[in-house]
Amino acid sequence: MSAGRWGTGLAATVVLVATGVWAAGPGGVDAHLWGRVRPVIEARLVADSRGSGYGEAEPALHARWFCRADARDLDEHEGVVRAGVTTLCVEYGVRAGTLEECGGAAGPQVVRLERDARGAYRVVTREEPPVRRWCGWNGTRAAPTAW
């Protein structure tokens, strides 16, 4: 194998590793705090998603929402937690014994939580970026390939 091929292979490996590190996001999130606020954030996402999917319009589908939040940044100051998260919510239903995806949404959000008198967290606000419009916008929240 020539030195040129080794160089190309090494360069490609470096690019892939760097892309993976960039996509993974920051690793400095407080795991203990995230473990306490994540279930609260995901429960709120599910509650706020109800009533917005196709599956709920057809009761025979027995549709349910499932949401996941991944922390990008997390900060607690004077009892208020600010969580920058990437969210994914998908609605699933069952038709003729087969699981079907009925709806969904994904995107970044900033969630603020406060502790109540019992020490449990509750969501105070959820902020999403505005939906951007571009030529050929089809009404979905899917992002264009280039801004």
Coordinates of N, CA and C in Angstrom, one line a residue, residues 12-142:
A12 N -9.1 10.8 6.4 CA -10.5 10.4 6.5 C -10.9 10.0 7.9
T13 N -10.0 9.3 8.5 CA -10.3 8.8 9.9 C -10.3 10.0 10.8
V14 N -9.4 11.0 10.7 CA -9.4 12.2 11.5 C -10.7 13.0 11.3
V15 N -11.1 13.1 10.1 CA -12.3 13.9 9.8 C -13.5 13.2 10.4
L16 N -13.6 11.9 10.3 CA -14.8 11.2 10.9 C -14.8 11.3 12.5
V17 N -13.6 11.2 13.1 CA -13.5 11.3 14.5 C -13.9 12.7 15.0
A18 N -13.4 13.7 14.3 CA -13.7 15.1 14.6 C -15.2 15.4 14.5
T19 N -15.8 14.8 13.4 CA -17.2 15.0 13.2 C -18.0 14.4 14.3
G20 N -17.6 13.2 14.7 CA -18.3 12.5 15.8 C -18.2 13.2 17.1
V21 N -17.1 13.8 17.4 CA -16.9 14.6 18.6 C -17.7 15.8 18.6
W22 N -17.8 16.5 17.4 CA -18.6 17.7 17.3 C -20.1 17.4 17.4
A23 N -20.5 16.3 16.8 CA -22.0 15.9 16.9 C -22.4 15.5 18.3
A24 N -21.5 14.9 19.0 CA -21.8 14.4 20.4 C -22.1 15.6 21.3
G25 N -21.6 16.8 21.0 CA -21.8 17.9 21.8 C -20.9 17.9 23.1
P26 N -21.1 18.9 23.9 CA -20.3 19.0 25.1 C -20.4 17.9 26.1
G27 N -19.3 17.5 26.7 CA -19.4 16.4 27.6 C -19.5 16.8 29.1
G28 N -19.5 18.1 29.3 CA -19.5 18.7 30.7 C -20.8 18.8 31.4
V29 N -21.8 18.0 31.0 CA -23.1 18.1 31.6 C -23.1 17.4 33.0
D30 N -23.7 18.0 34.0 CA -23.8 17.4 35.3 C -24.7 16.2 35.3
A31 N -24.2 15.0 35.3 CA -25.0 13.8 35.1 C -26.0 13.6 36.2
H32 N -25.7 14.0 37.5 CA -26.6 13.8 38.6 C -27.8 14.8 38.4
L33 N -27.6 16.0 38.1 CA -28.6 17.0 37.9 C -29.5 16.6 36.6
W34 N -28.8 16.2 35.6 CA -29.5 15.7 34.4 C -30.4 14.6 34.7
G35 N -30.0 13.6 35.5 CA -30.8 12.5 35.9 C -32.1 12.9 36.7
R36 N -32.0 14.0 37.4 CA -33.2 14.5 38.1 C -34.2 15.3 37.2
V37 N -33.6 16.1 36.2 CA -34.5 16.9 35.5 C -35.0 16.3 34.2
R38 N -34.3 15.3 33.6 CA -34.6 14.7 32.4 C -36.0 14.1 32.4
P39 N -36.4 13.3 33.4 CA -37.7 12.7 33.3 C -38.8 13.8 33.4
V40 N -38.6 14.9 34.0 CA -39.6 16.0 34.1 C -39.7 16.6 32.7
I41 N -38.6 16.9 32.1 CA -38.6 17.5 30.8 C -39.3 16.6 29.8
E42 N -39.0 15.3 29.8 CA -39.6 14.4 28.8 C -41.1 14.2 29.1
A43 N -41.5 14.2 30.3 CA -42.9 14.1 30.6 C -43.7 15.3 30.1
R44 N -43.0 16.5 30.2 CA -43.7 17.7 29.7 C -43.7 17.7 28.2
L45 N -42.7 17.2 27.5 CA -42.7 17.1 26.1 C -43.9 16.2 25.6
V46 N -44.1 15.1 26.3 CA -45.2 14.2 26.0 C -46.5 14.9 26.2
A47 N -46.7 15.5 27.3 CA -47.9 16.2 27.6 C -48.2 17.3 26.6
D48 N -47.2 18.1 26.2 CA -47.4 19.2 25.2 C -47.6 18.6 23.8
S49 N -47.2 17.4 23.5 CA -47.4 16.8 22.2 C -48.8 16.3 22.0
R50 N -49.4 15.9 23.1 CA -50.8 15.3 23.0 C -51.7 16.3 22.2
G51 N -52.5 15.7 21.3 CA -53.5 16.5 20.6 C -53.0 17.0 19.3
S52 N -51.7 16.8 19.0 CA -51.1 17.4 17.8 C -50.8 16.4 16.7
G53 N -51.1 15.1 16.9 CA -50.7 14.1 16.0 C -51.8 13.5 15.2
Y54 N -51.5 12.9 14.1 CA -52.5 12.3 13.3 C -53.1 11.1 14.0
G55 N -52.4 10.3 14.7 CA -52.8 9.1 15.4 C -54.0 9.3 16.4
E56 N -53.9 10.5 17.0 CA -55.0 10.8 18.0 C -56.3 11.1 17.3
A57 N -56.3 11.4 16.1 CA -57.5 11.7 15.3 C -58.2 10.4 15.0
E58 N -57.5 9.2 15.0 CA -58.1 7.9 14.8 C -57.9 7.1 16.0
P59 N -59.0 7.0 16.9 CA -58.9 6.3 18.1 C -58.5 4.8 18.0
A60 N -58.9 4.2 16.8 CA -58.6 2.8 16.6 C -57.1 2.5 16.6
L61 N -56.2 3.5 16.4 CA -54.8 3.3 16.3 C -54.2 3.2 17.7
H62 N -54.9 3.7 18.8 CA -54.4 3.7 20.2 C -53.0 4.3 20.2
A63 N -52.9 5.5 19.6 CA -51.6 6.2 19.4 C -51.1 6.7 20.8
R64 N -49.8 6.7 20.9 CA -49.1 7.3 22.1 C -47.9 8.0 21.6
W65 N -47.5 9.0 22.4 CA -46.3 9.8 22.1 C -45.2 9.3 23.0
F66 N -44.0 9.3 22.4 CA -42.7 9.0 23.1 C -41.8 10.1 22.8
C67 N -41.2 10.7 23.9 CA -40.3 11.8 23.7 C -38.9 11.5 24.4
R68 N -37.9 12.1 23.8 CA -36.5 12.0 24.3 C -35.9 13.4 24.3
A69 N -35.2 13.7 25.3 CA -34.4 14.9 25.4 C -32.9 14.6 25.7
D70 N -32.0 15.2 24.9 CA -30.6 15.0 25.1 C -30.0 16.4 25.5
A71 N -29.3 16.4 26.6 CA -28.7 17.7 27.1 C -27.6 18.2 26.2
R72 N -27.6 19.4 25.9 CA -26.5 20.1 25.2 C -25.8 21.0 26.2
D73 N -26.5 21.6 27.1 CA -25.9 22.4 28.2 C -26.9 22.4 29.3
L74 N -26.3 22.5 30.5 CA -27.2 22.4 31.7 C -26.5 23.3 32.8
D75 N -27.3 24.2 33.4 CA -26.8 25.1 34.4 C -27.9 25.3 35.5
E76 N -27.4 25.3 36.8 CA -28.4 25.5 37.9 C -27.8 26.7 38.6
H77 N -28.7 27.7 38.9 CA -28.4 28.9 39.6 C -29.6 29.4 40.4
E78 N -29.3 29.4 41.7 CA -30.4 29.8 42.7 C -31.7 29.1 42.5
G79 N -31.6 27.8 42.4 CA -32.8 26.9 42.3 C -33.4 26.9 41.0
V80 N -32.9 27.6 40.0 CA -33.5 27.6 38.6 C -32.5 26.8 37.7
V81 N -33.0 25.9 37.0 CA -32.2 25.1 36.1 C -32.5 25.5 34.7
R82 N -31.5 25.8 33.9 CA -31.6 26.1 32.5 C -31.0 25.0 31.7
A83 N -31.8 24.3 30.9 CA -31.4 23.1 30.1 C -31.5 23.4 28.6
G84 N -30.4 23.4 27.9 CA -30.4 23.5 26.5 C -30.5 22.0 26.0
V85 N -31.6 21.7 25.3 CA -31.8 20.3 24.9 C -32.1 20.1 23.4
T86 N -31.8 18.9 22.9 CA -32.2 18.5 21.6 C -33.3 17.5 21.9
T87 N -34.5 17.8 21.3 CA -35.6 16.9 21.5 C -36.1 16.1 20.3
L88 N -36.7 15.0 20.6 CA -37.3 14.1 19.6 C -38.6 13.6 20.1
C89 N -39.7 13.9 19.5 CA -41.0 13.3 19.9 C -41.6 12.6 18.7
V90 N -42.0 11.4 18.9 CA -42.6 10.6 17.9 C -43.9 10.0 18.4
E91 N -45.0 10.0 17.6 CA -46.2 9.4 17.9 C -46.3 8.1 17.1
Y92 N -46.6 7.0 17.9 CA -46.8 5.7 17.3 C -48.2 5.2 17.5
G93 N -48.7 4.4 16.5 CA -50.0 3.8 16.7 C -49.9 2.4 16.1
V94 N -51.0 1.6 16.2 CA -51.0 0.2 15.7 C -52.1 0.1 14.8
R95 N -51.8 -0.4 13.5 CA -52.8 -0.6 12.5 C -52.6 -2.0 12.0
A96 N -53.6 -2.8 12.1 CA -53.6 -4.2 11.6 C -52.4 -5.0 12.2
G97 N -52.1 -4.7 13.5 CA -51.0 -5.4 14.2 C -49.6 -4.9 13.9
T98 N -49.5 -3.8 13.1 CA -48.2 -3.3 12.8 C -48.1 -1.9 13.4
L99 N -46.9 -1.7 13.9 CA -46.6 -0.4 14.5 C -46.3 0.6 13.4
E100 N -47.0 1.8 13.5 CA -46.9 2.8 12.5 C -46.5 4.1 13.2
E101 N -45.6 4.9 12.5 CA -45.3 6.2 13.0 C -46.3 7.2 12.5
C102 N -47.0 7.9 13.4 CA -48.1 8.8 13.0 C -47.7 10.2 12.9
G103 N -46.7 10.6 13.6 CA -46.3 12.0 13.6 C -45.1 12.2 14.4
G104 N -44.5 13.4 14.4 CA -43.3 13.6 15.2 C -42.7 15.0 15.0
A105 N -41.8 15.4 15.8 CA -41.1 16.6 15.7 C -39.8 16.5 16.4
A106 N -38.8 17.3 16.0 CA -37.5 17.3 16.6 C -36.9 18.7 16.5
G107 N -36.1 19.0 17.5 CA -35.4 20.3 17.4 C -34.9 20.7 18.7
P108 N -34.1 21.8 18.7 CA -33.5 22.4 19.9 C -34.6 23.1 20.7
Q109 N -34.4 23.1 22.0 CA -35.2 23.9 22.9 C -34.4 24.3 24.2
V110 N -34.9 25.3 24.8 CA -34.4 25.8 26.1 C -35.5 25.6 27.1
V111 N -35.2 24.8 28.1 CA -36.2 24.5 29.2 C -35.7 25.1 30.5
R112 N -36.6 25.8 31.2 CA -36.3 26.3 32.5 C -37.1 25.6 33.5
L113 N -36.5 25.1 34.6 CA -37.2 24.4 35.6 C -36.9 25.0 37.0
E114 N -37.9 24.9 37.9 CA -37.7 25.4 39.3 C -38.0 24.2 40.2
R115 N -37.5 24.3 41.4 CA -37.8 23.4 42.5 C -39.0 23.8 43.3
D116 N -39.9 22.9 43.6 CA -41.0 23.3 44.4 C -40.7 23.1 45.9
A117 N -41.6 23.2 46.8 CA -41.4 23.2 48.2 C -40.9 21.8 48.6
R118 N -41.3 20.7 47.9 CA -40.8 19.4 48.2 C -39.5 19.0 47.6
G119 N -38.9 19.9 46.8 CA -37.6 19.7 46.2 C -37.7 19.0 44.8
A120 N -38.9 18.8 44.3 CA -39.1 18.2 43.0 C -39.1 19.4 42.0
Y121 N -38.6 19.0 40.8 CA -38.5 20.0 39.7 C -39.8 20.1 38.9
R122 N -40.1 21.3 38.4 CA -41.2 21.5 37.5 C -40.8 22.4 36.4
V123 N -41.3 22.2 35.2 CA -41.0 23.0 34.0 C -41.7 24.4 34.2
V124 N -41.0 25.4 34.1 CA -41.5 26.8 34.1 C -41.8 27.3 32.7
T125 N -40.8 27.2 31.8 CA -40.9 27.6 30.4 C -40.2 26.7 29.5
R126 N -40.7 26.6 28.3 CA -40.1 25.9 27.2 C -40.0 26.8 26.0
E127 N -38.8 27.0 25.5 CA -38.7 27.9 24.3 C -38.1 27.1 23.1
E128 N -38.7 27.4 22.0 CA -38.3 26.8 20.7 C -37.9 27.9 19.7
P129 N -37.0 27.6 18.8 CA -36.7 28.6 17.8 C -37.9 28.8 16.9
P130 N -38.0 30.0 16.3 CA -39.1 30.1 15.3 C -38.9 29.2 14.1
V131 N -40.0 28.9 13.5 CA -40.0 28.1 12.3 C -39.5 29.0 11.1
R132 N -38.4 28.6 10.5 CA -37.8 29.4 9.4 C -38.6 29.0 8.1
R133 N -38.7 30.0 7.3 CA -39.4 29.8 6.0 C -38.3 30.0 4.9
W134 N -38.4 29.3 3.9 CA -37.5 29.4 2.8 C -38.2 29.1 1.5
C135 N -37.6 29.3 0.4 CA -38.2 29.1 -0.9 C -38.5 27.6 -1.0
G136 N -39.8 27.3 -1.3 CA -40.2 25.9 -1.4 C -40.6 25.3 0.0
W137 N -40.8 26.2 1.0 CA -41.2 25.7 2.3 C -42.5 25.0 2.2
N138 N -42.5 23.8 2.8 CA -43.7 22.9 2.6 C -44.5 22.8 3.9
G139 N -44.2 23.6 4.9 CA -45.0 23.6 6.1 C -44.5 22.7 7.2
T140 N -43.5 21.9 7.0 CA -43.0 21.0 8.0 C -41.9 21.7 8.8
R141 N -41.5 21.1 9.9 CA -40.4 21.6 10.7 C -39.1 21.1 10.3
A142 N -39.0 20.3 9.2 CA -37.8 19.8 8.7 C -36.9 20.9 8.2

